[in-house]
Amino acid sequence: MLAMQSLRGAVKHAGSGPRLLFAVRHVSSSSQHFGRARPLSCTDTDQPKVLITGGLGQLGVGLAKLLRRRFGKNNVILSDIRKPPNHVYHSGPFIFSDILDYKNLREIVVNNNISWLVHYSAVLSAVGESNVALAKEVNITGLHNILDIATEHGLRVFVPSTIGAFGPSSPRDPTPELCVQRPRTIYGVSKVHAELMGEYYHHRYALDFRCLRYPGIISADSQPGGGTTDYAVQIFHSAVKTGDFECNLRSDTRLPMMYIDDCLRATLEILEAPAESLLSRTYNINAMSFTPQDLTQEIQKALPDLKVTYNVDPVRQAIADGWPMALEDSAARRDWGWKHEYDLSELVRTMLSHIATSNQLAQAS
Ligand SMILES: NC(=O)c1ccc[n+]([C@@H]2O[C@H](COP(=O)([O-])OP(=O)(O)OC[C@H]3O[C@@H](n4cnc5c(N)ncnc54)[C@H](O)[C@@H]3O)[C@@H](O)[C@H]2O)c1
């Protein structure tokens, strides 16, 4: 059962596409809230219908896999502007969706009866600094389209924010939920904008907006998309393949990080959390913090021959120097039971074993 909706709104066709003119109010019914103890089911038709935008990046394919296990394969649609690799195309519904095309996005939501929208499309921090115009368009104009469509159709919408939404004037160790946010990257500015716009739409139009500030995410199967924490993924692949790694951040740069399984589980948990448990609509989540030197030492316990050299990229280093070292996440732990499972040693053990297994599979095929 979808949320009861009382339409007070209308849309007009203007500029790049139809726009929300008035508020669309929806009143959640309790049947839309799926408790955490709910068993996995692939047959239930009374499930949310989820659209993931920007789904071919580092996080989307893994999230689709997790959500499909929970809600059924055909209830989760992955979308992007790029062509998917074969294994992704054959793993479940995939469609083209450009978040800058409002009309196309609305058509997808209507035709597929979408009830939850996970908005992953973005231009990340390092890439954003090299193409500010693109970052503005995708991260700000695209976000406006998402919020308008979600409001117009009474969707639950999840938008990830980031440690990049803080800046040099924020307290850094740990960074509280509420503090000064003056980032100095277009990525950070656009994510603060997303947090504020989402919360504003929640208060103004009762949009069911949910947001987590992700730390740097580490994954074995998917490549990062041009962020400042990318080194923490690349070092594992280099450690296994060549034994040499050139790090583009200083050895003592401490940043908050999280293994992808924790990140995706947190995303599912906040999506499923009863609305009344969410005292906030934007939460910090934290797992571990480490420097390149800490990570190198931990990997060297398994691969002692790993050699790391440093060739600092001034753009990335300046970004990292203004970011939190750790996030204060007691509100998420209190309101919806957030708990990380991976610490540094578990992360390293898991990453090395995943990469070794995929290399063996690649060699065997
Ligand atoms: N990966 C991390 O460490 C991390 C950390 C904090 C927050 N996040 C956030 O999580 C989300 C997903 O991150 P990711 O690492 O998978 O990003 P990514 O850069 O790997 O992927 C982003 C995807 O967006 C797509 N995209 C770009 N322009 C688009 C458009 N106009 N329409 C539709 N899709 C478009 C790209 O093709 C790409 O597949 C982002 O919002 C990011 O800001 C990620």
Coordinates of C-alpha atoms and ligand atoms in Angstrom, one line a residue:
M1 CA 0.0 0.0 0.0
L2 CA 1.4 3.3 -0.9
A3 CA 1.1 6.4 1.2
M4 CA -2.2 8.1 1.2
Q5 CA -1.9 11.2 -0.9
S6 CA -3.9 14.4 -0.9
L7 CA -2.9 16.5 -3.9
R8 CA -2.8 20.2 -3.3
G9 CA -0.4 20.7 -6.2
A10 CA -0.2 21.3 -9.8
V11 CA 2.7 21.4 -12.3
K12 CA 3.6 23.9 -15.0
H13 CA 5.7 23.3 -18.0
A14 CA 8.5 25.8 -18.1
G15 CA 12.2 26.0 -18.9
S16 CA 13.9 22.6 -19.0
G17 CA 10.7 20.8 -18.1
P18 CA 7.7 20.6 -15.9
R19 CA 8.1 22.0 -12.4
L20 CA 6.4 21.7 -9.2
L21 CA 4.2 24.7 -8.6
F22 CA 2.4 23.9 -5.3
A23 CA 3.0 21.5 -2.5
V24 CA 2.0 17.8 -2.8
R25 CA 1.3 16.6 0.7
H26 CA 1.3 13.0 1.6
V27 CA 0.4 11.3 4.8
S28 CA 2.4 8.1 5.5
S29 CA 0.5 5.1 6.4
S30 CA 2.2 2.7 8.8
S31 CA 2.1 -0.1 6.2
Q32 CA 4.8 1.8 4.3
H33 CA 7.3 1.3 7.1
F34 CA 9.1 -1.9 6.9
G35 CA 10.6 -3.0 10.3
R36 CA 14.1 -4.2 10.5
A37 CA 13.0 -7.7 11.6
R38 CA 11.0 -8.2 8.4
P39 CA 12.2 -11.4 6.7
L40 CA 13.8 -11.4 3.3
S41 CA 11.3 -12.0 0.5
C42 CA 11.4 -12.1 -3.2
T43 CA 7.8 -12.9 -3.9
D44 CA 5.9 -10.3 -1.9
T45 CA 4.3 -7.8 -4.3
D46 CA 3.4 -5.3 -1.5
Q47 CA 7.0 -3.9 -1.6
P48 CA 8.4 -0.5 -2.3
K49 CA 9.3 0.0 -5.9
V50 CA 12.8 1.5 -5.9
L51 CA 14.6 3.6 -8.5
I52 CA 18.4 4.1 -8.1
T53 CA 19.9 7.0 -10.1
G54 CA 23.6 7.1 -10.9
G55 CA 23.5 3.4 -10.3
L56 CA 26.7 2.4 -12.2
G57 CA 29.1 4.2 -9.9
Q58 CA 31.0 2.7 -6.9
L59 CA 27.9 2.2 -4.8
G60 CA 24.8 1.6 -6.9
V61 CA 25.3 -2.0 -8.1
G62 CA 26.0 -3.2 -4.6
L63 CA 22.9 -1.4 -3.3
A64 CA 20.7 -2.8 -6.0
K65 CA 21.9 -6.3 -5.1
L66 CA 21.1 -5.7 -1.4
L67 CA 17.7 -4.1 -2.1
R68 CA 16.7 -6.8 -4.6
R69 CA 17.4 -9.5 -2.0
R70 CA 15.1 -7.6 0.4
F71 CA 12.3 -6.5 -1.9
G72 CA 12.5 -8.8 -5.0
K73 CA 14.6 -8.5 -8.2
N74 CA 11.9 -6.6 -10.2
N75 CA 11.2 -4.1 -7.5
V76 CA 14.6 -2.4 -7.8
I77 CA 15.5 -0.5 -11.0
L78 CA 19.0 0.6 -11.5
S79 CA 19.5 3.6 -13.8
D80 CA 22.4 5.6 -15.2
I81 CA 23.5 7.6 -18.3
R82 CA 26.2 5.0 -19.1
K83 CA 25.8 1.5 -20.7
P84 CA 26.0 -1.2 -18.0
P85 CA 28.4 -4.1 -18.2
N86 CA 26.8 -7.4 -19.2
H87 CA 26.6 -8.9 -15.7
V88 CA 24.8 -5.8 -14.4
Y89 CA 22.4 -5.7 -17.4
H90 CA 21.5 -9.3 -16.8
S91 CA 21.2 -9.0 -13.0
G92 CA 17.9 -7.1 -12.9
P93 CA 16.0 -4.2 -14.4
F94 CA 18.2 -1.4 -15.8
I95 CA 17.1 1.7 -17.7
F96 CA 18.6 4.9 -19.0
S97 CA 17.9 7.9 -16.9
D98 CA 19.5 11.3 -17.1
I99 CA 18.6 13.2 -13.9
L100 CA 18.9 16.5 -15.9
D101 CA 16.0 15.4 -18.0
Y102 CA 13.0 16.2 -15.8
K103 CA 10.4 14.8 -18.2
N104 CA 12.2 11.5 -18.7
L105 CA 12.7 11.1 -14.9
R106 CA 9.0 11.8 -14.3
E107 CA 8.0 9.3 -17.0
I108 CA 10.2 6.6 -15.4
V109 CA 8.6 7.3 -11.9
V110 CA 5.1 7.2 -13.3
N111 CA 5.4 4.2 -15.7
N112 CA 7.2 2.1 -13.1
N113 CA 5.1 3.1 -10.1
I114 CA 8.2 4.1 -8.2
S115 CA 7.7 4.7 -4.4
W116 CA 11.3 5.0 -3.2
L117 CA 14.1 7.0 -5.0
V118 CA 17.7 6.5 -4.1
H119 CA 19.6 9.4 -5.6
Y120 CA 23.2 8.4 -6.2
S121 CA 24.1 10.4 -9.3
A122 CA 26.8 12.9 -8.5
V123 CA 30.1 14.4 -9.6
L124 CA 32.5 13.7 -6.7
S125 CA 35.0 16.0 -5.0
A126 CA 38.2 15.7 -7.1
V127 CA 36.4 15.5 -10.5
G128 CA 34.1 18.4 -9.4
E129 CA 37.1 20.7 -8.9
S130 CA 38.3 20.0 -12.4
N131 CA 34.8 20.6 -13.9
V132 CA 32.8 23.0 -11.7
A133 CA 30.1 23.6 -14.3
L134 CA 29.3 19.9 -14.6
A135 CA 29.3 19.5 -10.8
K136 CA 26.9 22.4 -10.5
E137 CA 24.6 21.0 -13.1
V138 CA 24.5 17.4 -11.9
N139 CA 24.7 18.0 -8.2
I140 CA 22.5 21.1 -7.9
T141 CA 20.1 21.2 -10.9
G142 CA 19.8 17.4 -10.9
L143 CA 19.0 17.4 -7.2
H144 CA 16.3 20.0 -7.7
N145 CA 14.7 17.7 -10.3
I146 CA 14.8 14.8 -7.9
L147 CA 13.3 16.7 -5.0
D148 CA 10.5 18.1 -7.2
I149 CA 9.6 14.8 -8.7
A150 CA 9.8 13.0 -5.3
T151 CA 7.5 15.7 -3.8
E152 CA 5.1 15.6 -6.8
H153 CA 4.7 11.8 -6.6
G154 CA 4.9 11.4 -2.8
L155 CA 8.1 9.3 -2.9
R156 CA 10.5 8.5 -0.1
V157 CA 13.8 9.9 -1.2
F158 CA 17.3 9.0 0.0
V159 CA 20.2 11.4 -0.9
P160 CA 23.7 10.6 0.4
S161 CA 25.7 13.5 1.7
T162 CA 29.4 13.2 2.7
I163 CA 32.2 14.2 5.0
G164 CA 32.9 16.7 2.1
A165 CA 29.9 18.7 3.3
F166 CA 32.2 20.0 6.1
G167 CA 35.1 22.4 5.7
P168 CA 38.2 23.8 7.5
S169 CA 36.1 25.8 9.9
S170 CA 34.1 22.8 11.1
P171 CA 35.3 20.9 14.2
R172 CA 37.2 18.0 12.8
D173 CA 37.7 15.3 15.5
P174 CA 35.0 14.4 15.9
T175 CA 32.7 16.4 13.7
P176 CA 29.2 16.8 15.3
E177 CA 25.9 16.5 13.4
L178 CA 25.2 20.2 13.7
C179 CA 28.1 22.6 13.3
V180 CA 29.6 25.2 10.9
Q181 CA 29.5 23.9 7.4
R182 CA 31.6 26.0 5.0
P183 CA 33.1 23.5 2.5
R184 CA 35.5 24.8 -0.1
T185 CA 34.7 22.4 -2.9
I186 CA 31.8 22.6 -5.3
Y187 CA 31.0 19.0 -4.3
G188 CA 30.8 20.0 -0.6
V189 CA 28.8 23.1 -1.3
S190 CA 26.3 21.1 -3.5
K191 CA 25.9 18.5 -0.7
V192 CA 25.2 21.1 2.0
H193 CA 22.7 22.5 -0.5
A194 CA 21.2 19.0 -0.9
E195 CA 20.9 18.5 2.9
L196 CA 19.2 21.9 3.4
M197 CA 16.9 21.6 0.4
G198 CA 15.8 18.1 1.4
E199 CA 15.1 19.2 5.0
Y200 CA 13.3 22.3 3.7
Y201 CA 11.1 20.2 1.4
H202 CA 10.5 17.9 4.4
H203 CA 9.2 20.7 6.5
R204 CA 7.5 22.7 3.8
Y205 CA 5.9 19.8 1.7
A206 CA 6.2 16.8 4.1
L207 CA 8.7 15.2 1.6
D208 CA 10.0 11.9 3.1
F209 CA 13.6 13.0 2.7
R210 CA 16.4 10.9 4.3
C211 CA 20.1 11.6 4.2
L212 CA 23.3 10.0 5.5
R213 CA 26.7 11.7 5.5
Y214 CA 28.8 8.8 4.2
P215 CA 32.6 8.7 5.1
G216 CA 35.0 7.6 2.3
I217 CA 33.6 4.2 1.1
I218 CA 35.9 1.2 0.4
S219 CA 34.9 -1.6 -1.9
A220 CA 36.6 -4.4 -3.7
D221 CA 34.3 -5.0 -6.7
S222 CA 33.6 -1.5 -7.8
Q223 CA 36.0 1.4 -8.6
P224 CA 35.7 4.8 -7.0
G225 CA 34.5 7.7 -9.1
G226 CA 37.0 10.5 -8.5
G227 CA 36.8 11.3 -4.8
T228 CA 39.5 12.3 -2.4
T229 CA 39.4 9.0 -0.5
D230 CA 40.0 6.9 -3.6
Y231 CA 43.5 6.0 -2.5
A232 CA 42.1 3.7 0.2
V233 CA 40.5 1.5 -2.5
Q234 CA 43.4 1.7 -5.1
I235 CA 46.1 0.7 -2.6
F236 CA 44.5 -2.8 -2.1
H237 CA 44.5 -3.5 -5.9
S238 CA 48.1 -2.3 -6.2
A239 CA 49.2 -4.2 -3.1
V240 CA 47.9 -7.5 -4.6
K241 CA 48.8 -6.9 -8.3
T242 CA 52.2 -5.2 -8.2
G243 CA 53.2 -4.7 -4.5
D244 CA 53.9 -1.0 -5.2
F245 CA 51.6 1.9 -4.6
E246 CA 52.0 5.7 -5.1
C247 CA 49.7 7.5 -2.7
N248 CA 48.4 11.0 -3.6
L249 CA 47.7 12.1 0.0
R250 CA 50.3 12.7 2.8
S251 CA 51.0 9.7 5.0
D252 CA 49.4 11.3 8.1
T253 CA 46.1 12.4 6.5
R254 CA 43.5 11.0 8.8
L255 CA 40.0 10.6 7.3
P256 CA 36.8 8.7 8.3
M257 CA 36.3 5.6 6.2
M258 CA 33.7 2.7 5.9
Y259 CA 33.5 -0.7 4.3
I260 CA 30.8 -0.8 1.6
D261 CA 28.7 -3.5 3.3
D262 CA 28.3 -1.2 6.4
C263 CA 27.4 1.8 4.1
L264 CA 24.8 -0.1 2.1
R265 CA 23.3 -1.7 5.2
A266 CA 23.0 1.7 6.8
T267 CA 21.3 3.0 3.7
L268 CA 18.7 0.1 3.8
E269 CA 18.2 0.7 7.5
I270 CA 17.5 4.4 7.3
L271 CA 15.2 3.7 4.3
E272 CA 13.2 1.3 6.3
A273 CA 13.3 3.2 9.6
P274 CA 9.8 4.3 10.8
A275 CA 9.4 8.0 10.1
E276 CA 8.6 8.7 13.8
S277 CA 12.0 7.3 14.9
L278 CA 13.9 9.9 12.7
L279 CA 14.4 12.9 15.0
S280 CA 16.6 14.3 12.2
R281 CA 16.6 13.9 8.4
T282 CA 20.4 14.1 8.0
Y283 CA 22.6 11.8 10.0
N284 CA 26.4 11.3 10.4
I285 CA 27.5 7.7 10.3
N286 CA 31.0 6.7 11.4
A287 CA 32.9 3.4 11.4
M288 CA 36.8 3.9 11.5
S289 CA 39.4 6.6 10.8
F290 CA 42.9 6.0 9.5
T291 CA 45.8 7.5 7.7
P292 CA 47.6 6.1 4.6
Q293 CA 50.4 5.1 7.0
D294 CA 47.9 3.2 9.3
L295 CA 46.4 1.4 6.3
T296 CA 49.8 0.5 4.8
Q297 CA 50.9 -1.0 8.1
E298 CA 47.7 -3.1 8.4
I299 CA 48.0 -4.4 4.8
Q300 CA 51.7 -5.1 5.3
K301 CA 50.7 -7.6 8.1
A302 CA 49.4 -9.8 5.2
L303 CA 51.6 -8.5 2.4
P304 CA 54.9 -7.5 4.0
D305 CA 56.5 -6.6 0.6
L306 CA 54.1 -3.8 -0.1
K307 CA 56.0 -0.5 -0.8
V308 CA 54.2 2.8 -0.6
T309 CA 55.6 6.0 -1.9
Y310 CA 54.1 9.5 -1.6
N311 CA 53.4 11.9 -4.5
V312 CA 51.0 14.3 -3.0
D313 CA 48.3 15.8 -5.2
P314 CA 47.9 19.4 -3.9
V315 CA 44.2 19.6 -4.9
R316 CA 43.3 16.4 -3.1
Q317 CA 45.5 17.2 -0.1
A318 CA 43.9 20.6 0.3
I319 CA 40.4 19.0 0.2
A320 CA 41.4 16.3 2.7
D321 CA 43.0 18.8 5.1
G322 CA 39.6 20.6 5.4
W323 CA 37.6 17.4 6.0
P324 CA 36.6 15.7 9.3
M325 CA 39.0 13.1 10.9
A326 CA 36.0 11.3 12.4
L327 CA 32.2 11.8 12.5
E328 CA 30.2 12.0 15.7
D329 CA 27.3 9.6 15.0
S330 CA 25.5 9.0 18.3
A331 CA 22.1 10.3 16.9
A332 CA 22.1 7.6 14.2
R333 CA 23.0 5.0 16.9
R334 CA 20.2 6.2 19.1
D335 CA 17.4 6.9 16.6
W336 CA 17.6 3.9 14.2
G337 CA 20.1 1.6 15.8
W338 CA 23.1 2.3 13.5
K339 CA 26.1 0.1 14.4
H340 CA 29.2 -0.5 12.1
E341 CA 30.6 -4.0 11.8
Y342 CA 33.9 -3.4 10.1
D343 CA 37.0 -1.9 11.8
L344 CA 40.4 -1.5 10.1
S345 CA 41.7 -5.0 10.6
E346 CA 38.4 -6.6 9.4
L347 CA 38.3 -4.2 6.4
V348 CA 41.8 -5.2 5.3
R349 CA 41.2 -8.9 5.8
T350 CA 37.9 -8.7 3.8
M351 CA 39.3 -6.5 1.0
L352 CA 42.4 -8.7 0.4
S353 CA 40.3 -11.9 0.4
H354 CA 37.8 -10.4 -2.1
I355 CA 40.5 -9.2 -4.5
A356 CA 42.4 -12.5 -4.3
T357 CA 39.2 -14.4 -5.1
S358 CA 38.3 -12.2 -8.1
N359 CA 41.8 -12.4 -9.4
Q360 CA 41.7 -16.2 -9.2
L361 CA 38.4 -16.2 -11.0
A362 CA 39.7 -13.9 -13.7
Q363 CA 42.7 -16.1 -14.3
A364 CA 40.6 -19.2 -14.4
S365 CA 38.2 -17.8 -17.1
Ligands
LIG1 N1 31.9 6.6 -2.8 C1 32.1 7.3 -1.7 O1 33.1 7.2 -1.1 C2 31.1 8.3 -1.3 C3 31.3 9.0 -0.1 C4 30.3 9.9 0.3 C5 29.2 10.1 -0.4 N2 29.0 9.5 -1.6 C6 27.8 9.7 -2.4 O2 27.2 8.5 -2.8 C7 26.6 8.6 -4.1 C8 27.2 7.5 -5.0 O3 28.6 7.6 -5.0 P1 29.5 6.8 -6.0 O4 30.8 6.7 -5.4 O5 28.8 5.6 -6.4 O6 29.6 7.8 -7.2 P2 30.3 7.6 -8.6 O7 30.9 8.8 -9.0 O8 31.1 6.3 -8.6 O9 29.0 7.4 -9.6 C9 28.1 8.4 -9.9 C10 27.3 8.0 -11.0 O10 26.4 9.1 -11.4 C11 26.3 9.0 -12.8 N3 25.8 10.3 -13.4 C12 26.6 11.4 -13.7 N4 25.8 12.3 -14.3 C13 24.6 11.8 -14.3 C14 23.3 12.3 -14.9 N5 23.2 13.5 -15.4 N6 22.2 11.5 -14.8 C15 22.3 10.3 -14.2 N7 23.4 9.7 -13.7 C16 24.6 10.5 -13.8 C17 27.6 8.6 -13.4 O11 27.5 8.0 -14.6 C18 28.1 7.6 -12.3 O12 27.8 6.2 -12.6 C19 27.0 10.1 -4.6 O13 25.9 10.9 -4.4 C20 28.2 10.5 -3.7 O14 28.2 11.8 -3.5 C21 29.9 8.6 -2.1

